[in-house]
Coordinates of C-alpha atoms and ligand atoms in Angstrom, one line a residue:
M1 CA 3.9 -18.3 3.3
V2 CA 2.4 -17.5 6.5
V3 CA 0.3 -20.3 8.0
R4 CA -2.4 -19.4 10.6
R5 CA -3.6 -21.2 13.6
G6 CA -6.0 -23.6 12.3
G7 CA -4.1 -24.2 9.1
A8 CA -5.1 -21.2 6.8
A9 CA -2.2 -20.3 4.5
V10 CA -1.8 -16.7 3.4
R11 CA 0.9 -16.5 0.5
V12 CA 2.9 -13.1 0.7
P13 CA 4.1 -12.3 -3.0
A14 CA 7.7 -11.4 -3.2
P15 CA 8.9 -8.4 -5.5
P16 CA 10.3 -9.5 -8.7
V17 CA 14.3 -9.5 -8.7
T18 CA 16.0 -8.3 -11.8
A19 CA 19.6 -9.1 -11.8
R20 CA 20.7 -12.8 -11.4
P21 CA 20.6 -12.9 -7.4
D22 CA 23.0 -13.4 -4.6
T23 CA 20.9 -14.5 -2.1
C24 CA 23.6 -15.2 0.4
G25 CA 22.6 -13.2 3.7
A26 CA 18.8 -12.8 2.4
G27 CA 17.5 -15.2 5.0
D28 CA 19.1 -13.2 7.5
R29 CA 17.9 -10.1 6.3
F30 CA 14.5 -11.7 6.2
A31 CA 14.8 -13.0 9.8
G32 CA 15.8 -9.5 10.9
A33 CA 13.3 -7.4 9.4
A34 CA 10.5 -10.0 10.6
A35 CA 11.6 -9.7 14.2
L36 CA 11.7 -6.0 14.1
A37 CA 8.1 -5.7 12.5
L38 CA 6.8 -8.0 15.1
R39 CA 8.3 -6.1 17.9
A40 CA 6.5 -3.1 16.6
G41 CA 3.4 -5.2 16.9
A42 CA 2.6 -6.0 13.4
R43 CA 0.5 -8.8 12.6
A44 CA 2.4 -11.8 11.4
E45 CA 1.3 -11.7 7.8
D46 CA 2.3 -8.1 7.8
A47 CA 5.7 -8.6 9.5
V48 CA 6.4 -11.3 6.8
A49 CA 5.2 -9.0 4.1
E50 CA 7.7 -6.4 5.4
A51 CA 10.4 -9.1 5.8
V52 CA 9.9 -10.3 2.1
R53 CA 10.5 -6.8 0.9
E54 CA 13.4 -6.4 2.7
A55 CA 14.9 -9.4 1.7
G56 CA 14.2 -8.6 -1.7
R57 CA 15.8 -5.1 -1.5
F58 CA 18.7 -6.8 -0.2
V59 CA 19.5 -9.1 -2.8
E60 CA 18.4 -6.4 -5.6
G61 CA 21.4 -4.7 -3.8
G62 CA 23.7 -7.3 -4.4
G63 CA 23.4 -9.5 -1.3
A64 CA 26.1 -9.8 1.3
A65 CA 28.7 -9.4 -1.5
A66 CA 27.6 -5.9 -1.7
V67 CA 27.6 -5.1 1.8
R68 CA 30.3 -2.3 2.8
A69 CA 31.0 -0.6 5.9
P70 CA 30.0 3.0 5.6
D71 CA 33.1 5.2 4.6
P72 CA 33.3 8.4 7.3
R73 CA 34.7 10.6 4.4
T74 CA 31.8 10.5 2.2
A75 CA 28.9 9.9 4.5
A76 CA 29.3 13.6 5.6
R77 CA 29.0 14.8 2.0
R78 CA 25.8 12.4 0.9
P79 CA 23.5 14.6 -0.8
A80 CA 20.1 15.3 0.9
A81 CA 17.1 13.2 -0.7
R82 CA 15.6 15.3 -3.6
L83 CA 12.3 16.2 -2.0
P84 CA 10.2 19.1 -2.7
A85 CA 10.5 21.7 0.2
L86 CA 7.1 20.6 1.7
G87 CA 7.2 22.5 5.2
D88 CA 4.8 20.9 7.4
R89 CA 2.1 20.2 4.2
P90 CA 1.5 16.5 3.5
R91 CA 3.2 15.4 0.3
T92 CA 0.6 15.1 -2.5
A93 CA 0.1 11.7 -4.2
L94 CA 1.7 13.4 -7.4
E95 CA 4.8 14.5 -5.4
V96 CA 5.1 11.1 -4.2
A97 CA 4.7 9.5 -7.4
E98 CA 7.3 11.9 -8.8
V99 CA 9.9 11.4 -6.2
V100 CA 9.7 7.6 -6.3
R101 CA 9.8 7.4 -10.2
E102 CA 12.9 10.1 -10.2
S103 CA 14.6 7.9 -7.9
G104 CA 14.0 4.5 -9.7
G105 CA 11.6 3.3 -6.9
R106 CA 8.7 0.9 -7.1
L107 CA 5.2 2.9 -6.6
V108 CA 2.5 1.0 -5.1
A109 CA -1.3 2.4 -5.0
T110 CA -4.4 1.0 -4.0
G111 CA -8.0 2.3 -3.9
G112 CA -11.1 2.1 -1.7
C113 CA -14.0 3.6 0.3
F114 CA -12.1 3.0 3.7
D115 CA -15.2 4.1 5.4
L116 CA -14.7 3.1 9.3
L117 CA -11.0 1.9 9.0
H118 CA -10.5 -1.6 10.2
A119 CA -7.8 -4.0 11.1
G120 CA -8.4 -5.7 7.8
H121 CA -7.9 -2.3 5.8
V122 CA -4.6 -1.7 8.0
S123 CA -3.2 -5.2 7.2
L124 CA -3.9 -4.9 3.4
L125 CA -2.2 -1.4 3.5
R126 CA 0.9 -2.7 5.0
R127 CA 1.3 -5.6 2.9
A128 CA 0.6 -3.1 0.0
R129 CA 3.2 -0.8 1.2
A130 CA 5.7 -3.8 1.5
L131 CA 5.5 -4.5 -2.1
G132 CA 7.3 -1.5 -3.1
D133 CA 9.1 1.9 -2.2
A134 CA 6.0 4.0 -1.5
L135 CA 2.1 3.5 -1.0
I136 CA -0.4 6.0 -2.1
V137 CA -4.0 5.2 -1.1
C138 CA -6.9 6.6 -3.7
V139 CA -10.1 7.2 -1.7
N140 CA -13.7 7.6 -2.9
S141 CA -15.0 11.0 -2.2
D142 CA -18.2 10.9 -0.2
D143 CA -20.5 11.3 -3.3
S144 CA -18.6 8.6 -4.8
V145 CA -19.0 6.3 -1.6
R146 CA -23.0 7.1 -1.5
R147 CA -23.3 6.2 -5.2
L148 CA -21.4 3.0 -4.5
K149 CA -22.6 1.7 -1.1
G150 CA -26.0 3.2 -0.6
P151 CA -27.7 6.3 0.9
G152 CA -26.5 5.7 4.2
R153 CA -22.7 5.8 3.5
P154 CA -20.2 6.8 4.2
V155 CA -20.5 6.8 7.9
V156 CA -17.0 8.9 8.0
G157 CA -16.8 11.8 5.7
E158 CA -14.0 12.0 3.2
E159 CA -11.8 14.7 5.3
D160 CA -11.8 12.5 8.2
R161 CA -11.1 9.3 6.2
I162 CA -8.5 11.0 4.4
E163 CA -6.8 12.3 8.0
V164 CA -6.9 8.6 9.4
L165 CA -5.2 7.0 6.4
R166 CA -2.7 9.6 6.4
A167 CA -1.7 8.9 10.0
L168 CA -0.7 5.3 9.4
G169 CA 3.0 4.9 8.8
C170 CA 2.6 2.8 5.6
V171 CA 0.7 5.4 3.9
D172 CA 2.7 8.1 2.2
A173 CA 0.0 10.0 0.4
V174 CA -3.7 10.0 -0.4
A175 CA -5.5 10.7 -3.3
L176 CA -9.4 11.4 -3.4
F177 CA -11.1 10.6 -6.3
D178 CA -15.0 11.5 -7.1
E179 CA -15.6 9.2 -10.2
G180 CA -17.1 5.6 -10.2
T181 CA -13.9 3.7 -10.4
P182 CA -10.2 5.0 -9.8
A183 CA -9.1 5.0 -13.5
A184 CA -8.5 8.6 -14.0
V185 CA -6.4 9.2 -10.8
I186 CA -4.5 5.7 -11.9
E187 CA -3.8 7.4 -15.5
R188 CA -2.4 10.3 -13.5
L189 CA -0.3 8.2 -11.1
R190 CA 0.9 5.3 -13.0
P191 CA 1.5 3.0 -10.3
D192 CA 4.0 0.1 -10.7
V193 CA 1.6 -2.1 -8.6
W194 CA -2.5 -1.8 -8.0
V195 CA -3.5 -3.5 -4.9
K196 CA -7.0 -4.7 -3.9
G197 CA -8.1 -7.2 -1.2
G198 CA -9.2 -10.8 -2.0
D199 CA -12.9 -9.8 -2.4
Y200 CA -11.8 -8.8 -5.8
T201 CA -10.2 -10.8 -8.6
E202 CA -8.3 -9.1 -11.5
S203 CA -11.3 -9.8 -14.0
D204 CA -13.3 -7.9 -11.5
L205 CA -11.5 -4.8 -11.8
P206 CA -12.6 -2.1 -14.5
E207 CA -9.4 -0.3 -13.8
A208 CA -7.2 -3.2 -14.4
G209 CA -6.6 -2.3 -18.1
T210 CA -5.7 1.2 -17.3
V211 CA -3.0 0.1 -14.9
R212 CA -1.3 -2.3 -17.3
R213 CA -1.7 0.4 -20.3
A214 CA 0.5 2.7 -17.6
G215 CA 3.0 -0.4 -17.4
G216 CA 1.7 -1.4 -13.8
E217 CA 0.4 -5.0 -12.5
V218 CA -2.3 -5.8 -10.4
V219 CA -1.7 -7.9 -7.1
I220 CA -4.7 -9.2 -5.0
L221 CA -3.8 -9.8 -1.4
P222 CA -6.0 -12.2 0.8
L223 CA -8.5 -10.6 2.9
V224 CA -8.4 -11.0 6.8
P225 CA -11.2 -13.2 8.0
G226 CA -14.0 -11.5 9.7
Q227 CA -13.2 -7.7 8.9
S228 CA -15.6 -5.2 7.1
T229 CA -17.2 -2.0 7.3
T230 CA -20.6 -3.5 6.9
G231 CA -19.8 -5.9 10.0
L232 CA -18.9 -3.0 11.8
I233 CA -21.9 -1.1 11.1
A234 CA -24.1 -4.1 12.1
A235 CA -22.2 -4.5 15.2
A236 CA -22.9 -0.7 16.1
R237 CA -26.5 -1.3 15.4
A238 CA -26.8 -4.2 17.6
A239 CA -25.1 -2.6 20.5
L240 CA -27.9 0.3 20.3
Ligands
LIG1 N1 -11.0 -8.0 5.9 C1 -10.1 -7.4 5.0 N2 -8.9 -7.8 4.7 C2 -8.1 -7.3 3.9 N3 -8.3 -6.2 2.9 C3 -9.8 -5.9 3.0 C4 -10.8 -6.4 4.0 N4 -12.0 -5.6 3.7 C5 -11.9 -4.9 2.8 N5 -10.5 -5.0 2.3 C6 -9.9 -4.3 1.2 O1 -10.0 -2.7 1.6 C7 -10.3 -2.0 0.4 C8 -11.3 -0.9 0.7 O2 -12.4 -1.9 0.8 P1 -13.6 -1.4 1.6 O3 -13.5 0.1 2.0 O4 -14.9 -1.5 0.7 O5 -13.8 -2.4 3.1 P2 -15.0 -3.0 3.2 O6 -14.9 -3.5 4.9 O7 -15.2 -4.2 2.3 O8 -16.3 -2.0 3.3 P3 -17.8 -2.6 3.0 O9 -18.1 -3.5 3.9 O10 -18.4 -1.1 3.2 O11 -17.8 -3.0 1.6 C9 -10.4 -2.8 -0.6 O12 -9.1 -3.3 -1.6 C10 -10.9 -4.3 -0.1 O13 -10.2 -5.4 -1.0
LIG2 O1 -13.9 -0.1 -0.9 P1 -13.9 -0.5 -2.1 O2 -15.7 -1.1 -2.4 O3 -13.0 -1.8 -2.5 O4 -13.8 0.4 -3.3 C1 -14.2 0.5 -4.6 O5 -13.6 -0.3 -5.3 C2 -13.7 -0.4 -6.8 C3 -12.9 -1.4 -7.4 O6 -11.3 -1.0 -7.6 C4 -13.3 -2.0 -8.7 O7 -13.0 -1.4 -9.4 C5 -13.5 1.1 -7.3 O8 -14.3 0.6 -8.8 C6 -14.7 1.7 -6.5 O9 -14.4 3.3 -6.9 C7 -14.1 1.7 -5.1 O10 -13.0 2.5 -4.7

């Protein structure tokens, strides 16, 4: 739970832990991860989300009882991660989904227009990434945005929206979709977690059934107050 100045509280959901957890050391792991994230410039709620994820992974891995000093004889023989040979091309969403599933990880995905990216988007994406092992962002095409948000949108074309999202450290891949809802791309990716911001409830989401049928869950994360693309556009117009 993060309590903002003025008393507003933001709940940071923790990923489920399967085994009977040994939480010894989890608090220290949380504190260290939060401190590193804050030092890297993360907002408080994003640092807490990263720390919750890190503490959850630590507990899932057996907690303090499972900590071992690395054995120098085996470290050199550790097999390279099984990633497709990509060269300098960005990994596709399907490649990321495949690698995460093969390694038994937890795939997080989210969707949206992300036109004129703002700090609320970045906070949402960071907190979404902290819920699993990789984050895929499903972005509406220009035509799809126009149908949804009106003739003057998007302000930023799909290629540039993709480029900006790919530049975020918390984003592992981006998938473009042209339909009115992300249901088809969710069927292809089968995320364990589908994230949307607090301007939605799960019952608002036509894709929620698709997420659940694919074995995933929907997580709604609180909005960052005062941040919206509509607001940015209005402010830009007022400044002209
Ligand atoms: N202030 C915010 N804080 C956190 N998440 C946000 C915020 N605003 C939007 N989101 C989330 O970002 C995703 C993309 O939303 P979208 O691109 O519609 O942003 P927006 O600012 O609401 O745009 P618009 O003003 O054009 O509706 C959605 O999951 C939405 O819930
Ligand atoms: O950026 P937005 O407006 O959050 O993106 C839309 O979200 C819709 C939401 O997932 C409910 O279905 C989605 O249907 C729409 O295609 C946009 O991604």
